[in-house]
Coordinates of C-alpha atoms in Angstrom, one line a residue:
X646 CA 119.4 90.0 -148.9
X647 CA 119.5 92.3 -146.4
X648 CA 117.5 92.1 -142.9
X649 CA 117.1 94.5 -140.2
X650 CA 116.4 93.3 -136.8
X651 CA 116.8 94.3 -133.5
X652 CA 115.8 98.2 -134.1
X653 CA 115.1 101.2 -131.5
X654 CA 114.2 104.6 -133.3
X655 CA 113.5 107.6 -130.7
X656 CA 112.4 110.5 -132.9
X657 CA 112.2 114.6 -131.6
X658 CA 111.4 117.5 -133.5
X659 CA 110.5 120.7 -132.2
X660 CA 111.1 124.3 -133.0
X661 CA 113.0 123.3 -136.5
X662 CA 115.1 121.4 -134.1
X663 CA 115.1 117.3 -135.6
X664 CA 116.9 114.9 -132.5
X665 CA 117.3 111.1 -134.0
X666 CA 118.3 109.0 -131.9
X667 CA 118.5 104.5 -132.9
X668 CA 120.2 101.4 -132.3
X669 CA 119.5 98.6 -135.0
X670 CA 121.6 95.2 -135.7
X671 CA 121.2 93.1 -139.0
X672 CA 122.8 90.6 -141.2
X673 CA 124.9 93.7 -142.9
X674 CA 125.7 95.8 -139.2
X675 CA 125.8 93.4 -136.8
X676 CA 125.6 96.8 -134.7
X677 CA 125.1 100.0 -134.4
X678 CA 124.3 103.3 -132.8
X679 CA 123.2 106.8 -134.3
X680 CA 122.9 110.3 -132.4
X681 CA 122.0 113.0 -134.8
X682 CA 120.9 116.7 -134.0
X683 CA 119.8 118.8 -137.3
X684 CA 118.7 123.2 -136.4
X685 CA 116.8 123.7 -139.7
X686 CA 116.8 127.1 -138.6
X687 CA 120.0 127.4 -139.5
X688 CA 121.0 128.1 -142.9
X689 CA 122.7 126.3 -144.1
X690 CA 121.4 123.7 -141.9
X691 CA 123.8 122.3 -139.2
X692 CA 124.2 118.6 -137.6
X693 CA 125.8 117.0 -134.7
X694 CA 126.1 113.4 -135.5
X695 CA 128.0 110.5 -132.9
X696 CA 127.7 107.0 -133.9
X697 CA 129.4 103.6 -133.9
X698 CA 128.5 100.8 -136.7
X699 CA 130.0 97.7 -136.1
X700 CA 131.1 94.1 -138.5
X701 CA 129.6 95.6 -141.3
X702 CA 129.5 93.7 -144.4
X703 CA 130.3 95.9 -147.5
X704 CA 128.4 93.7 -149.8
X705 CA 125.3 93.6 -148.2
X706 CA 125.8 97.2 -147.7
X707 CA 126.2 98.4 -151.5
X708 CA 123.4 96.4 -152.4
X709 CA 121.1 98.4 -150.7
X710 CA 122.2 101.2 -153.3
X711 CA 123.6 99.2 -156.7
X712 CA 123.7 96.0 -158.2
X713 CA 127.0 96.1 -158.3
X714 CA 129.2 93.5 -156.4
X715 CA 132.8 93.3 -157.9
X716 CA 133.2 94.7 -153.5
X717 CA 132.8 92.8 -151.4
X718 CA 134.6 91.8 -147.3
X719 CA 134.0 93.5 -144.4
X720 CA 135.3 96.5 -141.7
X721 CA 135.5 95.7 -138.1
X722 CA 134.3 99.1 -137.1
X723 CA 133.3 102.9 -138.1
X724 CA 132.9 105.3 -135.5
X725 CA 132.0 109.4 -136.6
X726 CA 132.2 112.2 -134.1
X727 CA 131.3 115.2 -136.5
X728 CA 129.4 118.5 -136.5
X729 CA 129.2 121.1 -139.3
X730 CA 127.2 122.8 -142.0
X731 CA 125.1 120.6 -144.7
X732 CA 126.5 121.8 -148.3
X733 CA 126.2 121.0 -151.8
X734 CA 128.5 119.3 -153.4
X735 CA 131.1 119.8 -150.6
X736 CA 129.1 118.6 -147.1
X737 CA 132.8 117.5 -145.5
X738 CA 134.4 121.3 -146.3
X739 CA 132.1 122.6 -144.2
X740 CA 132.8 119.6 -141.5
X741 CA 135.1 119.4 -138.2
X742 CA 135.2 116.1 -136.5
X743 CA 136.9 112.3 -136.4
X744 CA 136.5 109.5 -138.6
X745 CA 137.5 106.1 -137.6
X746 CA 137.7 102.8 -139.0
X747 CA 139.1 99.3 -137.9
X748 CA 139.8 96.6 -139.2
X749 CA 139.3 97.2 -142.7
X750 CA 139.5 93.5 -145.2
X751 CA 137.6 94.2 -148.7
X752 CA 138.3 92.0 -152.0
X753 CA 137.3 94.2 -155.4
X754 CA 136.9 91.8 -158.7
X755 CA 138.7 92.3 -161.4
X756 CA 137.3 91.6 -165.4
X757 CA 139.1 88.5 -165.4
X758 CA 137.3 87.0 -162.1
X759 CA 140.3 86.9 -159.9
X760 CA 140.4 89.4 -157.2
X761 CA 142.4 92.1 -155.1
X762 CA 142.3 92.3 -151.7
X763 CA 142.4 95.8 -149.7
X764 CA 143.8 95.1 -146.1
X765 CA 144.2 97.5 -142.9
X766 CA 144.8 97.9 -139.3
X767 CA 143.6 101.4 -138.7
X768 CA 142.6 104.6 -140.5
X769 CA 141.2 108.2 -138.9
X770 CA 139.4 111.3 -141.2
X771 CA 140.0 114.2 -139.9
X772 CA 137.8 117.5 -140.2
X773 CA 138.8 120.8 -140.0
X774 CA 136.0 122.4 -140.9
X775 CA 135.9 125.7 -143.2
X776 CA 139.6 125.5 -145.5
X777 CA 141.1 122.6 -144.2
X778 CA 140.5 118.3 -144.7
X779 CA 143.2 116.5 -143.3
X780 CA 143.2 112.6 -143.6
X781 CA 145.5 111.1 -141.3
X782 CA 145.9 107.4 -141.8
X783 CA 148.1 104.1 -140.6
X784 CA 147.8 101.2 -142.3
X785 CA 150.1 97.9 -141.5
X786 CA 148.7 94.1 -142.2
X787 CA 151.5 91.9 -141.0
X788 CA 149.3 88.0 -141.6
X789 CA 151.1 86.0 -144.8
X790 CA 148.8 86.8 -148.0
X791 CA 149.0 87.2 -151.9
X792 CA 148.7 90.5 -153.9
X793 CA 147.8 89.9 -157.0
X794 CA 148.2 93.0 -159.0
X795 CA 148.2 94.2 -162.1
X796 CA 148.3 98.0 -162.4
X797 CA 146.7 101.0 -164.3
X798 CA 148.0 104.5 -163.0
X799 CA 146.3 107.1 -165.4
X800 CA 146.7 110.9 -164.7
X801 CA 145.2 113.7 -166.4
X802 CA 148.1 115.5 -167.9
X803 CA 149.4 111.7 -168.9
X804 CA 152.8 111.8 -166.6
X805 CA 152.3 108.1 -165.7
X806 CA 150.8 106.0 -167.4
X807 CA 151.2 102.0 -167.3
X808 CA 148.9 99.6 -170.0
X809 CA 149.4 96.0 -171.1
X810 CA 149.1 97.1 -174.7
X811 CA 148.9 100.3 -175.7
X812 CA 150.1 104.0 -175.3
X813 CA 151.8 105.3 -174.3
X814 CA 154.5 102.7 -172.5
X815 CA 153.4 98.8 -172.9
X816 CA 153.9 98.0 -169.3
X817 CA 151.6 95.9 -167.2
X818 CA 153.5 95.7 -163.8
X819 CA 152.5 92.8 -161.6
X820 CA 152.8 91.0 -157.8
X821 CA 152.9 89.2 -155.4
X822 CA 154.4 89.3 -151.7
X823 CA 154.4 87.2 -148.9
X824 CA 154.2 88.2 -144.9
X825 CA 154.5 92.5 -146.3
X826 CA 154.2 95.2 -143.7
X827 CA 152.7 98.4 -145.0
X828 CA 152.8 101.8 -143.0
X829 CA 151.5 105.1 -144.3
X830 CA 151.7 107.9 -142.4
X831 CA 150.5 111.5 -143.1
X832 CA 147.7 114.1 -143.8
X833 CA 145.9 115.6 -147.1
X834 CA 144.9 119.0 -147.1
X835 CA 142.2 120.8 -149.0
X836 CA 143.0 124.9 -149.5
X837 CA 139.4 125.5 -150.3
X838 CA 139.9 129.5 -151.3
X839 CA 143.1 127.7 -153.6
X840 CA 140.5 124.7 -155.0
X841 CA 143.9 123.1 -153.7
X842 CA 145.6 119.5 -152.1
X843 CA 148.3 119.6 -150.0
X844 CA 149.9 116.2 -148.7
X845 CA 152.3 114.9 -146.7
X846 CA 153.4 111.2 -146.1
X847 CA 155.2 109.1 -145.1
X848 CA 155.4 105.1 -146.4
X849 CA 157.9 102.3 -145.5
X850 CA 156.6 99.0 -147.4
X851 CA 158.7 96.4 -146.5
X852 CA 158.8 92.0 -146.4
X853 CA 160.8 88.7 -146.8
X854 CA 160.4 87.9 -150.2
X855 CA 158.2 89.6 -153.4
X856 CA 157.9 88.0 -156.9
X857 CA 157.4 90.5 -159.9
X858 CA 156.4 90.1 -163.5
X859 CA 157.1 93.2 -165.7
X860 CA 156.1 93.5 -169.3
X861 CA 158.0 95.7 -170.5
X862 CA 157.7 96.9 -174.9
X863 CA 156.4 92.7 -175.1
X864 CA 159.0 91.3 -173.0
X865 CA 158.5 89.5 -169.2
X866 CA 160.8 89.9 -166.5
X867 CA 160.6 87.5 -163.5
X868 CA 162.2 88.9 -159.9
X869 CA 162.1 87.2 -156.6
X870 CA 164.1 89.3 -153.7
X871 CA 163.7 90.5 -150.5
X872 CA 162.5 94.5 -150.2
X873 CA 162.4 97.3 -148.3
X874 CA 160.8 100.7 -149.3
X875 CA 160.8 104.0 -147.1
X876 CA 160.0 107.9 -148.4
X877 CA 158.3 110.7 -147.5
X878 CA 156.4 113.1 -150.1
X879 CA 154.5 116.1 -150.2
X880 CA 152.5 118.0 -152.4
X881 CA 149.9 119.7 -154.2
X882 CA 147.5 119.8 -157.7
X883 CA 150.9 121.4 -159.5
X884 CA 153.7 119.6 -156.9
X885 CA 155.1 116.4 -155.8
X886 CA 158.3 115.8 -153.6
X887 CA 159.4 112.2 -152.7
X888 CA 162.6 112.9 -150.6
X889 CA 164.0 110.5 -148.0
X890 CA 163.8 108.2 -149.9
X891 CA 165.3 104.3 -149.7
X892 CA 165.1 101.3 -151.6
X893 CA 166.6 97.9 -150.4
X894 CA 166.6 94.9 -152.8
X895 CA 168.4 91.8 -152.1
X896 CA 171.4 92.8 -151.3
X897 CA 171.5 96.1 -152.9
X898 CA 170.2 99.9 -152.1
X899 CA 169.8 102.1 -153.8
X900 CA 169.2 106.7 -152.3
X901 CA 167.6 108.5 -154.7
X902 CA 165.0 111.7 -154.5
X903 CA 162.0 113.4 -157.2
X904 CA 161.0 117.1 -157.1
X905 CA 157.7 117.1 -160.2
X906 CA 156.4 120.5 -161.4
X907 CA 153.4 121.2 -163.4
X908 CA 154.2 124.1 -165.8
X909 CA 152.9 126.4 -169.0
X910 CA 153.0 122.9 -171.0
X911 CA 153.8 119.4 -169.6
X912 CA 155.1 118.3 -166.4
X913 CA 158.3 118.2 -165.4
X914 CA 160.0 116.0 -162.8
X915 CA 163.7 115.5 -162.0
X916 CA 165.2 112.3 -160.7
X917 CA 168.5 111.7 -158.5
X918 CA 169.6 108.1 -157.2
X919 CA 172.7 107.3 -155.9
X920 CA 174.1 104.0 -154.8
X921 CA 177.1 102.4 -153.3
X922 CA 176.4 99.1 -153.8
X923 CA 174.0 97.5 -156.5
X924 CA 174.3 93.9 -157.7
X925 CA 173.2 93.4 -160.6
X926 CA 171.3 90.4 -160.0
X927 CA 168.9 92.1 -157.8
X928 CA 167.5 94.7 -160.3
X929 CA 168.0 93.3 -163.8
X930 CA 165.1 90.8 -164.2
X931 CA 165.3 87.8 -165.8
X932 CA 163.3 87.1 -169.1
X933 CA 160.8 84.5 -168.2
X934 CA 158.9 85.0 -171.8
X935 CA 160.4 84.0 -175.3
X936 CA 157.1 84.7 -177.1
X937 CA 158.2 88.0 -178.2
X938 CA 161.7 86.4 -179.2
X939 CA 159.6 83.5 -180.9
X940 CA 157.8 85.5 -182.9
X941 CA 160.5 87.7 -184.2
X942 CA 162.5 84.7 -185.6
X943 CA 159.3 83.8 -187.1
X944 CA 159.1 86.8 -189.3
X945 CA 162.8 85.4 -190.1
X946 CA 164.4 89.4 -189.7
X947 CA 165.9 90.7 -186.9
X948 CA 165.4 95.0 -186.9
X949 CA 161.6 94.5 -186.0
X950 CA 159.5 96.4 -188.8
X951 CA 156.8 97.8 -185.3
X952 CA 155.9 101.2 -185.2
X953 CA 157.6 103.3 -183.0
X954 CA 155.4 104.8 -180.8
X955 CA 156.6 108.6 -180.7
X956 CA 154.1 110.4 -178.5
X957 CA 155.9 109.3 -175.1
X958 CA 158.6 111.7 -175.8
X959 CA 155.8 115.4 -175.2
X960 CA 154.5 114.2 -172.6
X961 CA 156.8 114.7 -169.6
X962 CA 160.5 116.6 -169.4
X963 CA 162.5 115.1 -167.5
X964 CA 166.0 116.0 -166.1
X965 CA 167.7 112.2 -165.0
X966 CA 171.0 111.9 -162.7
X967 CA 172.1 108.7 -162.0
X968 CA 175.3 107.8 -159.7
X969 CA 175.7 103.8 -159.2
X970 CA 179.1 102.9 -157.0
X971 CA 180.9 99.4 -157.2
X972 CA 178.2 97.6 -159.5
X973 CA 179.0 94.3 -159.1
X974 CA 177.6 90.4 -160.2
X975 CA 178.3 88.3 -158.1
X976 CA 181.4 88.5 -156.8
X977 CA 182.5 90.3 -160.2
X978 CA 183.0 93.9 -160.8
X979 CA 181.5 95.7 -163.6
X980 CA 182.8 99.1 -162.5
X981 CA 180.9 102.7 -161.7
X982 CA 177.7 103.8 -163.7
X983 CA 177.0 107.7 -164.4
X984 CA 173.5 108.4 -166.6
X985 CA 172.5 111.9 -167.3
X986 CA 169.6 112.3 -169.1
X987 CA 167.6 115.7 -170.0
X988 CA 163.5 114.7 -172.5
X989 CA 162.9 118.6 -173.0
X990 CA 159.8 119.8 -175.7
X991 CA 160.2 116.3 -177.1
X992 CA 163.8 115.8 -177.9
X993 CA 165.8 113.2 -174.8
X994 CA 169.5 113.3 -174.5
X995 CA 171.7 111.4 -172.9
X996 CA 175.4 110.4 -171.5
X997 CA 176.7 107.5 -170.1
X998 CA 180.4 107.2 -168.5
X999 CA 180.7 103.7 -167.4
X1000 CA 184.7 103.3 -165.6
X1001 CA 185.9 100.5 -163.9
X1002 CA 185.0 96.4 -163.5
X1003 CA 185.5 95.1 -167.2
X1004 CA 186.0 98.5 -168.5
X1005 CA 189.4 99.5 -167.7
X1006 CA 189.1 103.3 -168.9
X1007 CA 186.0 105.8 -168.7
X1008 CA 184.2 105.0 -171.7
X1009 CA 181.7 107.5 -172.9
X1010 CA 178.2 106.1 -175.0
X1011 CA 176.2 109.6 -175.9
X1012 CA 172.5 109.8 -177.8
X1013 CA 169.7 112.8 -179.4
X1014 CA 166.4 111.0 -179.7
X1015 CA 163.5 113.4 -180.9
X1016 CA 160.4 112.6 -183.1
X1017 CA 159.6 114.0 -186.1
X1018 CA 156.3 113.3 -188.4
X1019 CA 155.2 109.7 -186.1
X1020 CA 159.6 108.7 -186.8
X1021 CA 162.7 109.0 -183.9
X1022 CA 165.9 110.3 -185.7
X1023 CA 168.2 109.2 -183.9
X1024 CA 172.3 110.1 -183.1
X1025 CA 174.1 107.8 -181.3
X1026 CA 177.9 107.8 -180.1
X1027 CA 179.9 105.3 -178.6
X1028 CA 183.6 105.8 -177.5
X1029 CA 184.8 102.6 -175.8
X1030 CA 187.8 101.9 -175.0
X1031 CA 189.9 98.9 -172.7
X1032 CA 186.7 97.1 -172.8
X1033 CA 186.8 93.5 -171.4
X1034 CA 185.7 91.0 -173.9
X1035 CA 185.1 87.9 -171.9
X1036 CA 183.9 89.0 -169.1
X1037 CA 181.1 90.8 -171.0
X1038 CA 180.4 87.4 -173.4
X1039 CA 180.9 85.1 -169.9
X1040 CA 177.7 87.3 -168.1
X1041 CA 176.0 87.5 -171.7
X1042 CA 176.0 83.6 -170.9
X1043 CA 178.0 83.8 -174.9
X1044 CA 180.9 82.4 -173.7
X1045 CA 183.1 81.7 -171.5
X1046 CA 186.0 80.8 -173.6
X1047 CA 186.9 84.5 -174.3
X1048 CA 190.1 86.3 -172.5
X1049 CA 191.2 89.9 -174.2
X1050 CA 191.0 93.6 -174.0
X1051 CA 188.5 96.1 -177.1
X1052 CA 188.1 99.3 -177.8
X1053 CA 184.8 100.0 -179.7
X1054 CA 183.6 103.1 -182.3
X1055 CA 180.5 103.8 -183.2
X1056 CA 178.9 106.6 -184.4
X1057 CA 175.6 106.7 -185.8
X1058 CA 172.5 108.5 -187.5
X1059 CA 169.2 107.6 -188.8
X1060 CA 165.4 108.7 -188.6
X1061 CA 162.4 106.0 -189.2
X1062 CA 159.2 104.9 -188.2
X1063 CA 160.4 101.3 -186.9
X1064 CA 164.1 99.5 -185.9
X1065 CA 164.1 98.3 -189.3
X1066 CA 163.3 102.0 -191.3
X1067 CA 166.0 103.6 -189.1
X1068 CA 168.6 100.9 -189.9
X1069 CA 168.1 100.7 -193.3
X1070 CA 167.9 104.4 -194.2
X1071 CA 170.3 105.8 -191.9
X1072 CA 174.3 106.2 -192.4
X1073 CA 177.3 105.6 -189.5
X1074 CA 180.4 103.5 -188.8
X1075 CA 181.0 100.9 -186.2
X1076 CA 185.0 100.0 -185.3
X1077 CA 186.3 97.0 -183.3
X1078 CA 190.0 97.0 -182.5
X1079 CA 191.6 94.0 -179.8
X1080 CA 195.2 93.1 -178.9
X1081 CA 195.8 89.9 -177.2
X1082 CA 193.6 87.8 -176.0
X1083 CA 192.2 83.8 -175.6
X1084 CA 189.3 81.8 -177.5
X1085 CA 188.8 78.7 -177.0
X1086 CA 186.9 77.4 -179.7
X1087 CA 187.5 73.7 -182.0
X1088 CA 186.6 76.1 -184.6
X1089 CA 189.5 78.5 -184.9
X1090 CA 192.3 75.5 -184.3
X1091 CA 190.2 73.3 -187.8
X1092 CA 192.1 76.0 -189.6
X1093 CA 195.4 76.1 -188.5
X1094 CA 196.6 72.9 -187.6
X1095 CA 197.1 70.5 -190.4
X1096 CA 192.9 68.8 -190.5
X1097 CA 191.6 68.5 -193.7
X1098 CA 188.7 70.6 -194.6
X1099 CA 186.1 67.4 -194.2
X1100 CA 186.5 67.8 -191.0
X1101 CA 185.4 71.2 -190.7
X1102 CA 182.1 70.0 -191.1
X1103 CA 182.1 66.7 -189.3
X1104 CA 184.9 67.5 -185.9
X1105 CA 183.5 66.7 -182.4
X1106 CA 182.3 70.2 -181.7
X1107 CA 182.8 69.9 -177.6
X1108 CA 186.7 69.5 -178.0
X1109 CA 187.4 72.1 -176.3
X1110 CA 190.7 73.7 -176.8
X1111 CA 192.2 77.1 -175.8
X1112 CA 193.3 79.5 -178.5
X1113 CA 195.1 82.3 -177.6
X1114 CA 195.1 85.4 -180.3
X1115 CA 197.7 88.0 -181.6
X1116 CA 194.5 90.4 -181.7
X1117 CA 191.7 91.1 -184.0
X1118 CA 190.4 94.6 -185.7
X1119 CA 186.9 95.4 -188.1
X1120 CA 185.3 97.9 -189.7
X1121 CA 181.7 98.4 -190.5
X1122 CA 180.2 101.2 -192.6
X1123 CA 176.4 101.7 -192.7
X1124 CA 175.5 103.6 -195.8
X1125 CA 172.4 103.4 -199.0
X1126 CA 171.5 100.3 -197.3
X1127 CA 173.8 98.1 -196.6
X1128 CA 176.3 96.9 -193.7
X1129 CA 179.2 96.3 -195.1
X1130 CA 182.8 95.4 -193.5
X1131 CA 185.6 97.0 -195.0
X1132 CA 187.4 93.8 -193.2
X1133 CA 187.5 91.6 -190.2
X1134 CA 191.5 90.5 -189.3
X1135 CA 191.7 87.6 -186.8
X1136 CA 195.5 87.1 -185.9
X1137 CA 196.8 83.4 -184.2
X1138 CA 200.1 82.1 -183.3
X1139 CA 198.8 79.7 -185.8
X1140 CA 196.5 81.1 -188.1
X1141 CA 195.6 84.2 -189.3
X1142 CA 192.1 85.0 -190.8
X1143 CA 190.7 87.5 -192.6
X1144 CA 186.5 88.1 -193.4
X1145 CA 184.9 90.6 -195.2
X1146 CA 180.6 90.2 -195.0
X1147 CA 177.6 92.6 -196.0
X1148 CA 174.5 93.1 -194.8
X1149 CA 171.3 94.3 -197.1
X1150 CA 168.8 95.8 -195.2
X1151 CA 165.8 95.4 -194.7
X1152 CA 166.0 92.5 -196.9
X1153 CA 168.8 91.3 -194.0
X1154 CA 170.7 89.0 -197.0
X1155 CA 173.4 88.1 -196.7
X1156 CA 177.6 88.1 -198.6
X1157 CA 180.2 87.3 -196.8
X1158 CA 183.3 85.1 -197.3
X1159 CA 186.5 84.4 -194.4
X1160 CA 190.2 83.4 -195.8
X1161 CA 192.2 81.5 -193.1
X1162 CA 195.9 81.3 -193.6
X1163 CA 197.3 78.9 -191.2
X1164 CA 201.0 79.9 -190.3
X1165 CA 202.6 76.7 -190.3
X1166 CA 204.1 74.2 -193.0
X1167 CA 201.5 71.6 -193.8
X1168 CA 200.3 69.5 -197.0
X1169 CA 196.9 69.2 -195.4
X1170 CA 197.0 73.0 -193.7
X1171 CA 193.6 74.2 -194.2
X1172 CA 193.3 77.5 -196.5
X1173 CA 190.0 77.0 -198.7
X1174 CA 187.9 80.2 -197.7
X1175 CA 184.9 79.8 -196.2
X1176 CA 181.6 81.5 -198.2
X1177 CA 178.3 83.3 -196.1
X1178 CA 174.9 83.5 -198.2
X1179 CA 171.2 83.4 -196.5
X1180 CA 170.4 85.6 -194.2
X1181 CA 171.2 87.7 -190.6
X1182 CA 169.0 84.8 -188.2
X1183 CA 169.4 81.9 -191.8
X1184 CA 172.9 82.3 -192.8
X1185 CA 174.8 79.4 -194.4
X1186 CA 178.4 78.4 -195.1
X1187 CA 179.7 76.7 -197.4
X1188 CA 183.7 75.7 -199.2
X1189 CA 184.9 77.8 -201.8
X1190 CA 187.7 77.4 -203.3
X1191 CA 190.7 79.6 -203.8
X1192 CA 191.0 79.1 -207.7
X1193 CA 187.0 80.2 -208.0
X1194 CA 187.8 83.4 -205.3
X1195 CA 191.3 83.7 -207.5
X1196 CA 190.0 84.7 -211.3
X1197 CA 190.7 87.7 -212.8
X1198 CA 187.1 88.3 -212.6
X1199 CA 186.8 88.0 -208.6
X1200 CA 190.4 89.8 -207.7
X1201 CA 189.1 93.3 -209.6
X1202 CA 186.1 93.3 -207.6
X1203 CA 187.1 94.5 -203.4
X1204 CA 184.1 93.0 -201.6
X1205 CA 186.7 88.4 -202.2
X1206 CA 189.7 90.4 -202.9
X1207 CA 189.7 92.9 -199.0
X1208 CA 190.4 89.3 -196.8
X1209 CA 192.8 88.2 -199.1
X1210 CA 195.1 91.6 -198.7
X1211 CA 194.5 91.6 -195.2
X1212 CA 196.1 88.4 -194.7
X1213 CA 198.9 89.5 -196.3
X1214 CA 198.7 92.9 -194.8
X1215 CA 198.9 91.1 -190.8
X1216 CA 201.9 88.3 -191.7
X1217 CA 203.7 91.2 -193.5
X1218 CA 203.7 93.9 -190.2
X1219 CA 206.4 94.0 -187.3
X1220 CA 203.4 96.6 -185.9
X1221 CA 202.4 96.2 -182.2
X1222 CA 198.6 95.5 -183.3
X1223 CA 199.3 94.4 -187.2
X1224 CA 195.5 94.0 -187.9
X1225 CA 193.8 97.4 -186.8
X1226 CA 197.2 99.2 -189.0
X1227 CA 196.2 95.8 -192.0
X1228 CA 192.4 97.6 -191.8
X1229 CA 194.3 101.1 -192.3
X1230 CA 195.9 99.9 -195.5
X1231 CA 193.3 97.6 -196.6
X1232 CA 190.4 99.6 -196.3
X1233 CA 188.6 102.4 -198.1
X1234 CA 188.1 105.7 -197.8
X1235 CA 186.4 105.5 -194.2
X1236 CA 182.3 106.9 -194.6
X1237 CA 180.7 109.1 -192.0
X1238 CA 178.0 107.8 -190.0
X1239 CA 176.7 104.5 -187.7
X1240 CA 175.2 101.7 -186.8
X1241 CA 172.3 101.2 -183.8
X1242 CA 172.5 97.4 -183.4
X1243 CA 176.8 97.1 -182.2
X1244 CA 176.2 93.4 -180.1
X1245 CA 174.6 91.9 -182.9
X1246 CA 177.3 91.9 -185.5
X1247 CA 180.2 91.3 -182.4
X1248 CA 177.4 88.9 -181.0
X1249 CA 177.5 86.9 -184.4
X1250 CA 181.1 87.1 -185.4
X1251 CA 182.0 85.5 -181.7
X1252 CA 179.1 83.1 -181.4
X1253 CA 180.6 80.6 -184.2
X1254 CA 183.0 79.9 -182.1
X1255 CA 180.4 79.1 -179.7
X1256 CA 178.8 76.8 -182.0
X1257 CA 178.2 73.2 -181.2
X1258 CA 177.6 72.7 -185.9
X1259 CA 179.8 74.7 -186.8
X1260 CA 178.9 74.2 -191.1
X1261 CA 175.1 75.7 -189.8
X1262 CA 176.3 78.8 -187.8

């Protein structure tokens, strides 16, 4: 497959000196010139070489020395001007001169038969001899092209490891770029005395559009946006520093600094990110693959039994500092975010502060995570003040028919080898209090406008009316494998509703009751309680009779008695927030502990009002 032609060669040997002058052409190198001098009288041998090769076929050239055919493409020009001595294993380190490469266009075949292109306008390798190798690289590609890339990065110290699946973090990254521009210029030095690589590089990557798919924790995301990245990096074998880093993505911009230093135990990575302009639509990709969600639903459980991967906590120590101001979602101001995270000796401590936007006052989120015998130990504390619930539910596409503010307090401590085990064996408390607001809901109004109970199941679900509420409150306790409410109450001008719910873990079975009490007198007002059973993912709602629930037997059971007592306390209260006061008077003694999944009970509760089938949701 390799043909040589037009060969001219002249070799002279005299007094231990060799001089070779050669010109040749063929189908794997269109043309080449070589002038090589070797002095055999010196130990080690000294050499001097000048040469140039044009239009080099990489696949045909490699076929001379290997059967591996994964690399194909062409190099337009390779030029060499070097002098030095032959040293075993490290010949370049004893050489001086320059190697220039022009217009590299290669393709590497991947395991799935896709190809990964490498395109470069020019590169230069400068050798200084003795102790240093200086690499100067300038690469730019301006033509339209796409890069399908599956990236796997692994270091000996396991600072970063990206896998399609496996440890330490199941993440795969694939992206394609159109009209991408890459410019990199810098140098890499090798210090032979210290056996150390020293490098400095400036990199700029930009393009009008990028489409990125990220698979993280078995969920796929997709993002398409304009982008630009510029950074400067310095480092050696034990230190890496990135500074003057600017990231532009869509309408968002972030400045960053990173310092990674190798210690006796492991690497320490210090990161600082700041921004005064972030649109959450630019930085949060959209889920494009719901296979994981479908698989979870098939299991019939909300909480996963998949074992935790705990080894990543010991690979690296991290100091992480984020200060993002003016985070928006389109025209909606979400607020300011401050995140401080510290991972040291396998223990991760994080503090998040959110203020402004839909959080009128500062809210704090604190958690501590550590690995113990292949299990994770979690302590979670959440203190949310004046939380704009309507904005949150609209952003999550749950419903845009809610207005009002909430205070939320969460405490949780649990240990387990999976999410399900951690929650089931954990303990905690969740408190939610809300003042005046509005709910757009057919179901709420059915419980107070004189309709018969049968209409609860047959009324047109698309009828959308506004229901104001005076207050709402709920308390949940997690202990001994049960996630149980101390009471749930919602008061509107027409109706007071109170409920009690219990979830048995890890089976996730439900037991609950909701008691509506219309405030307006009507013969056909709906006062009939509703009972809840089934599982978290497949709840069943049925209508129960007051007589059945008010039997002496059931009344002594606090579980069924709580909603009736809550209704009574709310209706008789003169407090500014009668819901909160009713819970305080009715609830049992508070138990210490928490629930990790804050949003699930809230989302499930308000999901009732969004449902098109109130009878089955």
